[in-house]
Short mmCIF file of C-alpha atoms in Angstrom, two decimals:
data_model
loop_
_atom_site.label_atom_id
_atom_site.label_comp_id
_atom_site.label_asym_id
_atom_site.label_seq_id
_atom_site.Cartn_x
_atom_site.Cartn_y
_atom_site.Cartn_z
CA UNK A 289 -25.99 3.30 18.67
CA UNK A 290 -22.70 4.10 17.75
CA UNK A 291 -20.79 2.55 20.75
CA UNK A 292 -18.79 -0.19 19.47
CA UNK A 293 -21.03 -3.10 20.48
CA UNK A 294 -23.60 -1.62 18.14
CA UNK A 295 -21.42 -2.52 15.28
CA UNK A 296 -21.70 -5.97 16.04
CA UNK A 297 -24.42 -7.53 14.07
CA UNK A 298 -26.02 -10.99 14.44
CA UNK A 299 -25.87 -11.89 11.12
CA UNK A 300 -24.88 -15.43 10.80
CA UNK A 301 -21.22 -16.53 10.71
CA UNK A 302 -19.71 -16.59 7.20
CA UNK A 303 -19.30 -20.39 5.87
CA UNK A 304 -15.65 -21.41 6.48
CA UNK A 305 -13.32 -21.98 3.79
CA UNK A 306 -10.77 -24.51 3.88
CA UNK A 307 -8.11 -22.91 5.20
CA UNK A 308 -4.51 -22.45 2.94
CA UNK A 309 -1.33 -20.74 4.69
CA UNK A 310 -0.94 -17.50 4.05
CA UNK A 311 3.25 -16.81 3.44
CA UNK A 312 2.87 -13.03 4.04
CA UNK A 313 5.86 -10.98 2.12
CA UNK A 314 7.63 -11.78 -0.39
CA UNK A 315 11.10 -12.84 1.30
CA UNK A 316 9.43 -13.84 4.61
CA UNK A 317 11.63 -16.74 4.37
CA UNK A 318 15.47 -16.46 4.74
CA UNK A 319 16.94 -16.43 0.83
CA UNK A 320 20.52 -17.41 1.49
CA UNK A 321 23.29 -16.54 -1.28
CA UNK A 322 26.25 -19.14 0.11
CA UNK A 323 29.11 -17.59 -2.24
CA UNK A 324 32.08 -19.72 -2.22
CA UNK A 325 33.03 -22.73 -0.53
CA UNK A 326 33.41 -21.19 3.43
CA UNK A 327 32.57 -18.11 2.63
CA UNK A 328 30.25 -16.20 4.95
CA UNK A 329 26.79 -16.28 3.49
CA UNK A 330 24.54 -13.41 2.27
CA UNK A 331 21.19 -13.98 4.17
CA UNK A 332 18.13 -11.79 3.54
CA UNK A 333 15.66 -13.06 5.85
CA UNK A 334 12.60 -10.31 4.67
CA UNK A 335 10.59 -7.53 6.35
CA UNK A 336 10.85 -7.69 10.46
CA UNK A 337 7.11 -7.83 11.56
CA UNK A 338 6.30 -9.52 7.78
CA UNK A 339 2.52 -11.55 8.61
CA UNK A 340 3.08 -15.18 10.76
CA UNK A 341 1.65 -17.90 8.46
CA UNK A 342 -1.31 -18.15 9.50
CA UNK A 343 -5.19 -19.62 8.47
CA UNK A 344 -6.47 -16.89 6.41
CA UNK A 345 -7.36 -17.86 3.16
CA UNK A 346 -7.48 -15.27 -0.23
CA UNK A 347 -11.00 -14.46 -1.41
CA UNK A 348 -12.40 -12.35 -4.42
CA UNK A 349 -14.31 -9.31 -4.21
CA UNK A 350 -12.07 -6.53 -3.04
CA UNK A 351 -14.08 -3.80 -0.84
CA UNK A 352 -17.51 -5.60 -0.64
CA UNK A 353 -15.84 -8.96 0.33
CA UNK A 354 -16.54 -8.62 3.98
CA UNK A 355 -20.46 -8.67 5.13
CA UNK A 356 -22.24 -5.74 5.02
CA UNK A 357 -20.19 -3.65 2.39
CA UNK A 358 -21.74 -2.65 -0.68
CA UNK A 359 -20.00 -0.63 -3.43
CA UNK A 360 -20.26 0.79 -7.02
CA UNK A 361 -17.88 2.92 -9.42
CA UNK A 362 -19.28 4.79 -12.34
CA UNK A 363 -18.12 7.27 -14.71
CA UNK A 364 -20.02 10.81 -13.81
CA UNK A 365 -17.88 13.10 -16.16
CA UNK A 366 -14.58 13.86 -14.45
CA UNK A 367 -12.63 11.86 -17.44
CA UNK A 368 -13.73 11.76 -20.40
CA UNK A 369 -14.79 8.00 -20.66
CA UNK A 370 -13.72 5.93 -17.84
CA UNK A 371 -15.19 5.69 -14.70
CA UNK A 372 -14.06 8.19 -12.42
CA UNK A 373 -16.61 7.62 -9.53
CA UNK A 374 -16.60 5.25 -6.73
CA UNK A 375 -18.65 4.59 -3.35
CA UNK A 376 -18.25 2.33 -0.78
CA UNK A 377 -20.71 1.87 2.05
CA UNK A 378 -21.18 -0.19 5.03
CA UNK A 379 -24.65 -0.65 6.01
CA UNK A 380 -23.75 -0.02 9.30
CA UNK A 381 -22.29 2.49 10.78
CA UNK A 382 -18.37 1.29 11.33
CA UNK A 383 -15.36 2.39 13.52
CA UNK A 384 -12.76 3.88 11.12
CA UNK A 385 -8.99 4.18 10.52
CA UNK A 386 -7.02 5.92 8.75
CA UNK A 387 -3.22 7.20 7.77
CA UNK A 388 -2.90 10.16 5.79
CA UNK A 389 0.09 12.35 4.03
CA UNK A 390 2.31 13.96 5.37
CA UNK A 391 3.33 16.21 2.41
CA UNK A 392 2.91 19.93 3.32
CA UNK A 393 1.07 20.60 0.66
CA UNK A 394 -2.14 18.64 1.42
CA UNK A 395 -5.22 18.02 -0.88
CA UNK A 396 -8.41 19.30 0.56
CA UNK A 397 -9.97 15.95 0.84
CA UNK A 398 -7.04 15.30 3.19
CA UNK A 399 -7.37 17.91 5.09
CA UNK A 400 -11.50 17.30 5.62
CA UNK A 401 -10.78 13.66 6.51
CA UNK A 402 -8.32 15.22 8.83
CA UNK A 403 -11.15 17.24 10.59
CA UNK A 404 -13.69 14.39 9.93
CA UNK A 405 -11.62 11.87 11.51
CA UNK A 406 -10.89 14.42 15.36
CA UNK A 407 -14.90 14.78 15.74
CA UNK A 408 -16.30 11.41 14.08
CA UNK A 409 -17.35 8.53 15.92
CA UNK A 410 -18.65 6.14 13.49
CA UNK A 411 -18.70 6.32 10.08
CA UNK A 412 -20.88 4.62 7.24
CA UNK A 413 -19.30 5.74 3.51
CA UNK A 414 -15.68 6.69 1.56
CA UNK A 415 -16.32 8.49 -1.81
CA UNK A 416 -14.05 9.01 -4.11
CA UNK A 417 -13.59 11.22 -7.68
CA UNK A 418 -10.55 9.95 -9.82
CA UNK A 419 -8.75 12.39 -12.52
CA UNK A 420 -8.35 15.67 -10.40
CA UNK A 421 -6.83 15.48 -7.22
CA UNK A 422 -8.87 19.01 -5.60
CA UNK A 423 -5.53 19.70 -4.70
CA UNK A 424 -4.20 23.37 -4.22
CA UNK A 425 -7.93 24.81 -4.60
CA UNK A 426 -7.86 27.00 -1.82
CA UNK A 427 -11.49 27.86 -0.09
CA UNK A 428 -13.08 26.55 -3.44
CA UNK A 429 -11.47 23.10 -3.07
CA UNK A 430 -12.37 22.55 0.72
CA UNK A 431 -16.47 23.35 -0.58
CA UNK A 432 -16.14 21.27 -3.53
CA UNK A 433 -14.78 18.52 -1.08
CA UNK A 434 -17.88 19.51 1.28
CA UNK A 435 -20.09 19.16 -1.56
CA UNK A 436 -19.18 15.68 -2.23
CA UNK A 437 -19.83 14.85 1.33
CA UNK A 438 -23.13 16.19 1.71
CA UNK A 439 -24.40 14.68 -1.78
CA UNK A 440 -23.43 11.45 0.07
CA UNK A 441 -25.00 12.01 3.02
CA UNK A 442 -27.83 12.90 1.14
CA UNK A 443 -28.17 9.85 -0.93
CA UNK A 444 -27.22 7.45 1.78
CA UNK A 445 -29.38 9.35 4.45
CA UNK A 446 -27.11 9.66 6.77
CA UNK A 447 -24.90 12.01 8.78
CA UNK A 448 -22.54 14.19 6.60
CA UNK A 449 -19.53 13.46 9.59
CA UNK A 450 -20.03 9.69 8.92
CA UNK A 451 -18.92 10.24 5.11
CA UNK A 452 -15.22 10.36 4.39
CA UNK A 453 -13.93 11.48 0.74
CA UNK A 454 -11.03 11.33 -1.15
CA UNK A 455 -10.04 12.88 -4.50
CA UNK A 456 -7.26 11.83 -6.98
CA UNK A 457 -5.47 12.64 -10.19
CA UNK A 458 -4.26 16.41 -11.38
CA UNK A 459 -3.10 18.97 -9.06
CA UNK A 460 -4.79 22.48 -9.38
CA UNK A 461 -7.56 22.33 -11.43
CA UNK A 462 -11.23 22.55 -9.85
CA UNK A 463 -13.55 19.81 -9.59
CA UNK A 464 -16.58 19.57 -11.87
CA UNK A 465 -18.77 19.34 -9.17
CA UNK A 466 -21.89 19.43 -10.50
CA UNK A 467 -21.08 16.49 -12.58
CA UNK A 468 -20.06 14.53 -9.62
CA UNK A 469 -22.78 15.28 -7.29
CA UNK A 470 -25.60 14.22 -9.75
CA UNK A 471 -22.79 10.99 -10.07
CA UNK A 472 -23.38 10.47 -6.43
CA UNK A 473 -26.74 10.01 -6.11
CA UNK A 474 -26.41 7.30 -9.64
CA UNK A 475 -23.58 5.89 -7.40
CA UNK A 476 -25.99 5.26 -4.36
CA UNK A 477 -28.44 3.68 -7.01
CA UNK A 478 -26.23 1.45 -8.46
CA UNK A 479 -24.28 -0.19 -4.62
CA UNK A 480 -24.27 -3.64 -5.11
CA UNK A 481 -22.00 -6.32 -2.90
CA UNK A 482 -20.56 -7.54 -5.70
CA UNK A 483 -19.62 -3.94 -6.69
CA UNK A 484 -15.99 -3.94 -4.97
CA UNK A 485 -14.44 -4.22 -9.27
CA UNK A 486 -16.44 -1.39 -10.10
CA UNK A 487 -15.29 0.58 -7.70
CA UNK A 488 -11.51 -0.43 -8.21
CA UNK A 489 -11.78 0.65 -11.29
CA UNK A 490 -13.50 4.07 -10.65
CA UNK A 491 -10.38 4.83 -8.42
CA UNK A 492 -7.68 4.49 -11.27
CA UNK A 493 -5.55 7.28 -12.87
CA UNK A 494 -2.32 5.77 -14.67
CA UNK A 495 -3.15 2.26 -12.98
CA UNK A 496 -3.01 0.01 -15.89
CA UNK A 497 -4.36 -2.97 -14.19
CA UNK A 498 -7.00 -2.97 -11.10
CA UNK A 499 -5.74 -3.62 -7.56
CA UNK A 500 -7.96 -5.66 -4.58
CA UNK A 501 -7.06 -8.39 -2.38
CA UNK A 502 -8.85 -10.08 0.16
CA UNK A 503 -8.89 -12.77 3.12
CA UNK A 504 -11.17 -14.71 5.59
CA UNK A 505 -9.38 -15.79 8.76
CA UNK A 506 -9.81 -16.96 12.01
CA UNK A 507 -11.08 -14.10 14.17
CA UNK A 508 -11.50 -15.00 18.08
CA UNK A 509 -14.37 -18.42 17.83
CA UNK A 510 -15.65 -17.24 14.37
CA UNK A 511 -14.06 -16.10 10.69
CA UNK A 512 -13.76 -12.50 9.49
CA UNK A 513 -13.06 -11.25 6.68
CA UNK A 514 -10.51 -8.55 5.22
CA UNK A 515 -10.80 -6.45 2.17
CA UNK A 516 -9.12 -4.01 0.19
CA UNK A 517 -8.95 -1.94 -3.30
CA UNK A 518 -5.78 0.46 -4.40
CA UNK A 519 -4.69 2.88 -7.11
CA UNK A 520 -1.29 3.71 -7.22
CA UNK A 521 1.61 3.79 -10.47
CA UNK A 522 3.50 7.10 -10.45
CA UNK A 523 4.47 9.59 -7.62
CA UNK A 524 5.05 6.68 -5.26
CA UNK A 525 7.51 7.50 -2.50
CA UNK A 526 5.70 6.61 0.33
CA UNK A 527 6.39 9.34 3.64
CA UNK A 528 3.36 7.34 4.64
CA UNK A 529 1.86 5.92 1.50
CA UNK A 530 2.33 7.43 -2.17
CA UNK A 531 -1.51 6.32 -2.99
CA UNK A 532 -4.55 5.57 -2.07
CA UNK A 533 -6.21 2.57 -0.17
CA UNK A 534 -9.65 1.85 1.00
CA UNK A 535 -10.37 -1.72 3.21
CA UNK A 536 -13.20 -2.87 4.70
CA UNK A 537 -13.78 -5.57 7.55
CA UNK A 538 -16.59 -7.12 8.96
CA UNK A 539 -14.48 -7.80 12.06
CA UNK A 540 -15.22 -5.36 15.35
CA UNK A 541 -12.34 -3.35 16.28
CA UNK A 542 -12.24 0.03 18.77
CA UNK A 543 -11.18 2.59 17.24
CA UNK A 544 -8.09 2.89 18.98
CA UNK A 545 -6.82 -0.54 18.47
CA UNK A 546 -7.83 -0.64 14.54
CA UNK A 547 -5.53 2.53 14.00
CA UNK A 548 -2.89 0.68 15.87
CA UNK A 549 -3.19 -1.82 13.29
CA UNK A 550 -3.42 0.59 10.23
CA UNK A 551 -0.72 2.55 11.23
CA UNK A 552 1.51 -0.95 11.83
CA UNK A 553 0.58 -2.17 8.80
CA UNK A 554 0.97 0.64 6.82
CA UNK A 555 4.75 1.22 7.86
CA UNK A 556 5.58 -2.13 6.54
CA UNK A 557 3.68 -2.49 3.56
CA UNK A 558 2.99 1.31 1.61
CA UNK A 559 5.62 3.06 3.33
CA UNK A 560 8.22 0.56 2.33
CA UNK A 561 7.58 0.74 -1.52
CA UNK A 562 8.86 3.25 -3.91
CA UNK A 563 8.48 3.77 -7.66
CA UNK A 564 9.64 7.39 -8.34
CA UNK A 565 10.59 9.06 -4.52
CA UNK A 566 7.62 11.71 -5.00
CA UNK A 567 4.84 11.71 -1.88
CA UNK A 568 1.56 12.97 -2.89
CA UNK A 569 -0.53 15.56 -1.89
CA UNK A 570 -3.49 13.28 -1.76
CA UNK A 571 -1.99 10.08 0.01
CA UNK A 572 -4.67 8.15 1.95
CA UNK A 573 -5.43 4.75 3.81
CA UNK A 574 -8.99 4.50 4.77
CA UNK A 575 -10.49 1.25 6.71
CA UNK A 576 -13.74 0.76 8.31
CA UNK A 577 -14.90 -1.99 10.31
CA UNK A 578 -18.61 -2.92 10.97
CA UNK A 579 -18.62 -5.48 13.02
CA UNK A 580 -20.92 -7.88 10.66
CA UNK A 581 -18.85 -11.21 11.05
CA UNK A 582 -20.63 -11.85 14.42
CA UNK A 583 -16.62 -11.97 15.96
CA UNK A 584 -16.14 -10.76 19.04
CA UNK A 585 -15.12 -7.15 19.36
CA UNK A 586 -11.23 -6.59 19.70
CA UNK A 587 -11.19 -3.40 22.01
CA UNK A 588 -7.22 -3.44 22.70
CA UNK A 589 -4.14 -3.72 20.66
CA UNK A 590 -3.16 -7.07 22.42
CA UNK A 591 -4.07 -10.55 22.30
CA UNK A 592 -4.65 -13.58 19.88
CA UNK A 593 -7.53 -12.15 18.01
CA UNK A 594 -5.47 -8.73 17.71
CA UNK A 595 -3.10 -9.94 16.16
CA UNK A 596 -4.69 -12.69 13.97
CA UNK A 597 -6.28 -9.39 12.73
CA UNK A 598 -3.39 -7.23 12.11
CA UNK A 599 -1.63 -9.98 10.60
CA UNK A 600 -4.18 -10.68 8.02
CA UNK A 601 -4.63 -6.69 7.66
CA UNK A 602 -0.58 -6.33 6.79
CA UNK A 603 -1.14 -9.14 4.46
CA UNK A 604 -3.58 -7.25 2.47
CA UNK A 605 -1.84 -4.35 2.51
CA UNK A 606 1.35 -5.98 1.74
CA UNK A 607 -0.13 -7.23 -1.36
CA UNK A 608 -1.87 -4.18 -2.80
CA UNK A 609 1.19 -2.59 -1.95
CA UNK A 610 3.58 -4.94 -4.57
CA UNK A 611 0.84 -4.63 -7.15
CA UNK A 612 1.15 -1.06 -6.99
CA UNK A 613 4.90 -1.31 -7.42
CA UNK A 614 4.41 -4.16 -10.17
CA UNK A 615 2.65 -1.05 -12.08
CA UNK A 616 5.35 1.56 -11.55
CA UNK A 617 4.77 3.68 -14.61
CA UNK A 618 7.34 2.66 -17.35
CA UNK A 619 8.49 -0.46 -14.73
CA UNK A 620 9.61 -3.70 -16.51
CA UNK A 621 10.99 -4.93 -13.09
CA UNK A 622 10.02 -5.85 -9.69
CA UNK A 623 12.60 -5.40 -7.28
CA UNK A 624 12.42 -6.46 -3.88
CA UNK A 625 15.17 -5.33 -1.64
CA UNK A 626 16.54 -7.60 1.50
CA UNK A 627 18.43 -5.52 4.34
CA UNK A 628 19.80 -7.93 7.13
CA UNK A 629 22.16 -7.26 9.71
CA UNK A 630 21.66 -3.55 10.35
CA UNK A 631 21.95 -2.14 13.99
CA UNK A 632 17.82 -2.82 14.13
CA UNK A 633 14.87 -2.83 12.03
CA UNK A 634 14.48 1.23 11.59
CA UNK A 635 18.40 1.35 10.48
CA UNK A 636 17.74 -1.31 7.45
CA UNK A 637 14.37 0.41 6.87
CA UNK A 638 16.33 3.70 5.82
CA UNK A 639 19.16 1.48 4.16
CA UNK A 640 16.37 -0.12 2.19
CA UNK A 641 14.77 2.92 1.16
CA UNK A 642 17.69 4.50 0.30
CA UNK A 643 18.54 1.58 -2.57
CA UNK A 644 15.03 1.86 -3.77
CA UNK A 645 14.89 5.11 -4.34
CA UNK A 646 18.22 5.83 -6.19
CA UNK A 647 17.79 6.77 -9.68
CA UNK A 648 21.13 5.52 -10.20
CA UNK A 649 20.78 1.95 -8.70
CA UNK A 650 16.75 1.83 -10.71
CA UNK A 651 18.40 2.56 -13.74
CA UNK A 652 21.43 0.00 -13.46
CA UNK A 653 18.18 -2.55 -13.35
CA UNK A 654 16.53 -1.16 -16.00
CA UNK A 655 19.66 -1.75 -18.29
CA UNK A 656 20.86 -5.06 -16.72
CA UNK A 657 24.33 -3.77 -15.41
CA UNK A 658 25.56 -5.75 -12.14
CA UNK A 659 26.57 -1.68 -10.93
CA UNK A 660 26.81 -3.11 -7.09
CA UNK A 661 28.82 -0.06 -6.33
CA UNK A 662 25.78 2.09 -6.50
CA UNK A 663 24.02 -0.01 -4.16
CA UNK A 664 26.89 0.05 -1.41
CA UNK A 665 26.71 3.99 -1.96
CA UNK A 666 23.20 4.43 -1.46
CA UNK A 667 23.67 2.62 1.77
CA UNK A 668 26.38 4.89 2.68
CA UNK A 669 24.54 8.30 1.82
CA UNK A 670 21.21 6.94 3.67
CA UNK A 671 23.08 7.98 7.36
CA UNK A 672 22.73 4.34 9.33
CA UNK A 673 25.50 3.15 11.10
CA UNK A 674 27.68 0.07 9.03
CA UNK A 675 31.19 -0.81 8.46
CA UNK A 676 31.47 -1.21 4.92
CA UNK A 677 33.96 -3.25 4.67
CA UNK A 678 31.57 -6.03 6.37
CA UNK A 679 29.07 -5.54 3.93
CA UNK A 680 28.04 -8.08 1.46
CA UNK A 681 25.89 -8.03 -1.54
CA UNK A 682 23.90 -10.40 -3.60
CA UNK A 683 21.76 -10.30 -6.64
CA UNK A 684 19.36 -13.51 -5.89
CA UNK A 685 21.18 -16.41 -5.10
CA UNK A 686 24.65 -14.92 -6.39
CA UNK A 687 26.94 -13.47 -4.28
CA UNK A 688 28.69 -10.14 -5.87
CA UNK A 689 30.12 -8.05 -3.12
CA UNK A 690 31.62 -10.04 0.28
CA UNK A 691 33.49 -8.93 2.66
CA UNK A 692 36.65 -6.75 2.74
CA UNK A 693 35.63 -5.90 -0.66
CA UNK A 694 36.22 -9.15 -2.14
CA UNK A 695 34.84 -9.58 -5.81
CA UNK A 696 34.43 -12.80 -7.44
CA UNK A 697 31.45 -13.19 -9.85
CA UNK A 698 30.41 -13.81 -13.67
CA UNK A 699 29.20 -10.81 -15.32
CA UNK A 700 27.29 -13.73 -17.89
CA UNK A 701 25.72 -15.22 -14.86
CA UNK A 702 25.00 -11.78 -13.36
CA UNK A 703 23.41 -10.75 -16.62
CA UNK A 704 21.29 -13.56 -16.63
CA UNK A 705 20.06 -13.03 -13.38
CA UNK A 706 19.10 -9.39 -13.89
CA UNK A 707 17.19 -10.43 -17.11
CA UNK A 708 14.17 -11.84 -14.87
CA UNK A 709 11.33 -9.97 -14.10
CA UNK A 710 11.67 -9.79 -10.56
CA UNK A 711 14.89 -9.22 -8.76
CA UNK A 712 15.70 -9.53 -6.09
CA UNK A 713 19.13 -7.41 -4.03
CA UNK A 714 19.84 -9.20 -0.63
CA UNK A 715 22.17 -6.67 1.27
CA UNK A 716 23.75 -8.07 4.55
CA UNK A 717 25.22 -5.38 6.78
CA UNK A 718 26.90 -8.09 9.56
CA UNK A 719 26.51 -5.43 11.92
CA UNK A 720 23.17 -6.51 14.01
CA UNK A 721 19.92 -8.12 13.76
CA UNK A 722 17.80 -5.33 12.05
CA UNK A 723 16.38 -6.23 8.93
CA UNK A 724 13.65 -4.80 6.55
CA UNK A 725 12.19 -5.48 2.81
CA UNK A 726 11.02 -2.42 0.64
CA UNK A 727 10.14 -2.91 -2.78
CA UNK A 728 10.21 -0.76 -6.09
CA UNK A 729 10.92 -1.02 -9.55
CA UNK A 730 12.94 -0.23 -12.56
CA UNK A 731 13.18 3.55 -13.96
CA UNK A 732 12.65 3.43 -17.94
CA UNK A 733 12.69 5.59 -20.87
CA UNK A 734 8.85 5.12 -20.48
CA UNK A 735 8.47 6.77 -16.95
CA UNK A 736 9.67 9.93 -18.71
CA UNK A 737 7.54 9.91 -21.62
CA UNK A 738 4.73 8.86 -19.45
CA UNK A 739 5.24 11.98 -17.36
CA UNK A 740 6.46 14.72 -19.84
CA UNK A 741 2.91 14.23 -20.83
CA UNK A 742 0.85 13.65 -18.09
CA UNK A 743 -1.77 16.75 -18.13
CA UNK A 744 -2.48 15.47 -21.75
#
């Protein structure tokens, strides 16, 4: 039963949904700075591999948007007030995904879904506890993490191998696991479909606003649907992704060619956003997909339906990946950062990442200074291959750096520019067709208070 045509149900086909293009990332289109009269523009054409426009249309409902997902979130004691609990269950048992961190130091949720994820099959549940992370708990931790399975499995009557957990908030302290296993089984009473803003909630530690997006598109002959919750605000450097993700799909995808997708999506979307440079200990992606829509199953990484799906699955992630950055602790910017004309994609990746995560470049943001010089240094320390003196800069639509060094802008009209809320630093390299987006945020006064007092 848990071969992958098993997972695809004859429910009928979801009603379709007038369909709307779907832009993908921000700066999928080519934003072109022209500079002066002749001049050699600045072009930042966005992240290589950004989603195709396609059908897919935006839906509510987060997590339980796609058939056959039910979810809850609940408060069971971990905080002191909010809720700190969530489930999410498919009612069938689904293939699963997922991308995990790659910090040494590794949360023992991480390293059971590590060990759940070489054995398991199928799987039918993600639980998660918010406000202690079960991180560095030694033998305790990995029991406590054990625990949380087995409750679920209990209360879901299932297999304990088809339940995956995952545990977030402060490092080192030990779960109050009694609290959350009694939580569990109120959890399993209160799954609902329309539970997917419950459980976004239930996953928040600094958040200050919930994260879910969703889409139906055009899956093979029928429509599936794609959906997804986040938490992420501080300790976002993704070395795969600084946070934690759980999507569901109703569309049937092998196992091998759904973590093809993950892992694709994933590398453009969480691991090219950055709010601080720190990578978790508890950094997860989870998906599972059931099969509900009634779509034909996708059994290889190739062909139209493959990739309709991966592009509406880096969509989703795309966006819960610039609401995460949106809610940066202390951020009162949104910068997204445009490298074009590196030697190839992986070059402006690292030339990308290297601007987002200097303190240095954050803070010129944060005050409104037009410091280009600390951008053309970041890409000099991040160890690509350029000729500087080719290298031209642009804040929006004004040029401020062009080639051979050549300077020619209005610090007024520069100012003005970096007032706005989102920002946006096109870097052209003129060295090759490489290009790649990452996006971050501002570094404030607040991200230190924030985090001088975290643990209280």
């Amino acid at each position: 039963m848990h071969d992958l045509e098993s997972l695809v149900m004859t429910n009928s086909k979801p009603q379709v949904a007038s369909p709307v293009t779907a832009k993908g990332a921000a700066g999928a289109n080519p934003v072109i700075a022209r500079g002066a009269a002749g001049a050699n523009p600045v072009i930042a054409r966005g992240a290589a591999g950004a989603p195709k426009q396609s059908d897919f249309t935006e839906l509510p409902g987060g997590v339980t948007a796609a058939k056959g997902f039910r979810a809850s979130g609940i408060h069971c004691g971990v905080k002191k007030a909010k809720k700190d609990l969530a489930l999410v269950v498919s009612d069938t048992p689904a293939s699963a995904a997922t991308v995990l961190t790659t910090n040494k130091v590794q949360a023992a949720p991480v390293l059971l879904v590590r060990e759940q994820m070489a054995h398991g099959k199928a799987f039918r549940a993600i639980v998660v506890n918010s406000g202690n992370a079960n991180a560095c708990t030694g033998d305790r931790g990995m029991e406590d993490a054990r625990a949380m399975v087995a409750a679920t499995a209990a209360a879901l009557k299932c297999a304990p191998g088809e339940v995956l957990v995952s545990s977030t908030g402060v490092i080192g302290q030990y779960l109050p696991i009694r609290a959350i296993t009694s939580g569990i089984a109120t959890s399993a009473a209160a799954l609902a479909p329309a539970g997917g803003h419950a459980a976004a909630e239930a996953i928040m530690t600094t958040d200050t606003f919930v994260k879910e997006c969703a889409v139906e598109f055009t899956c093979g002959s029928a429509r599936a649907v794609i959906g997804g919750m986040a938490k992420g605000s501080g300790m976002i450097m993704p070395n795969m992704a600084t946070m934690l993700a759980f999507v569901t799909t109703d569309a049937a995808v092998a196992p091998g060619a759904l973590q093809a997708a993950l892992s694709r999506a994933s590398d453009r979307s969480f691991n090219r956003i950055s709010v601080d440079g720190d990578t978790s200990t508890n950094d997860m992606v989870a998906l599972l997909a059931n099969g509900a829509s009634g779509a034909a199953p996708i059994t290889e990484a190739k062909g139209e339906a493959y990739e309709a799906f991966a592009s509406a699955l880096q969509h989703v992630l795309t966006a819960l990946s610039k609401m995460i950055v949106r809610d940066g602790e202390g951020a009162t910017k949104f910068i997204e950062i445009n490298v074009t004309g590196a030697a190839d994609e992986a070059s402006a990746a690292r030339a990308a990442r290297a601007i987002a995560n200097s303190s240095l470049v954050k803070t010129a943001m944060n005050g409104e200074d037009a410091n280009w010089g600390r951008i053309l240094a970041a890409v000099g320390y991040s160890g690509i291959e350029f000729d500087p003196a080719k290298t031209e800069i642009a804040f929006g639509d004004l040029p401020i750096l062009r080639k051979n060094y050549t300077i020619d802008f209005s610090e007024e009209e520069a100012a003005r520019v970096l007032h706005e809320k989102d920002i946006t630093i096109n870097v052209c390299l003129n060295g090759g067709e490489g290009s790649a987006s990452f996006w971050t945020c501002d570094l404030s006064r607040e991200y230190v208070a924030i985090n001088a007092n975290y643990r209280t």
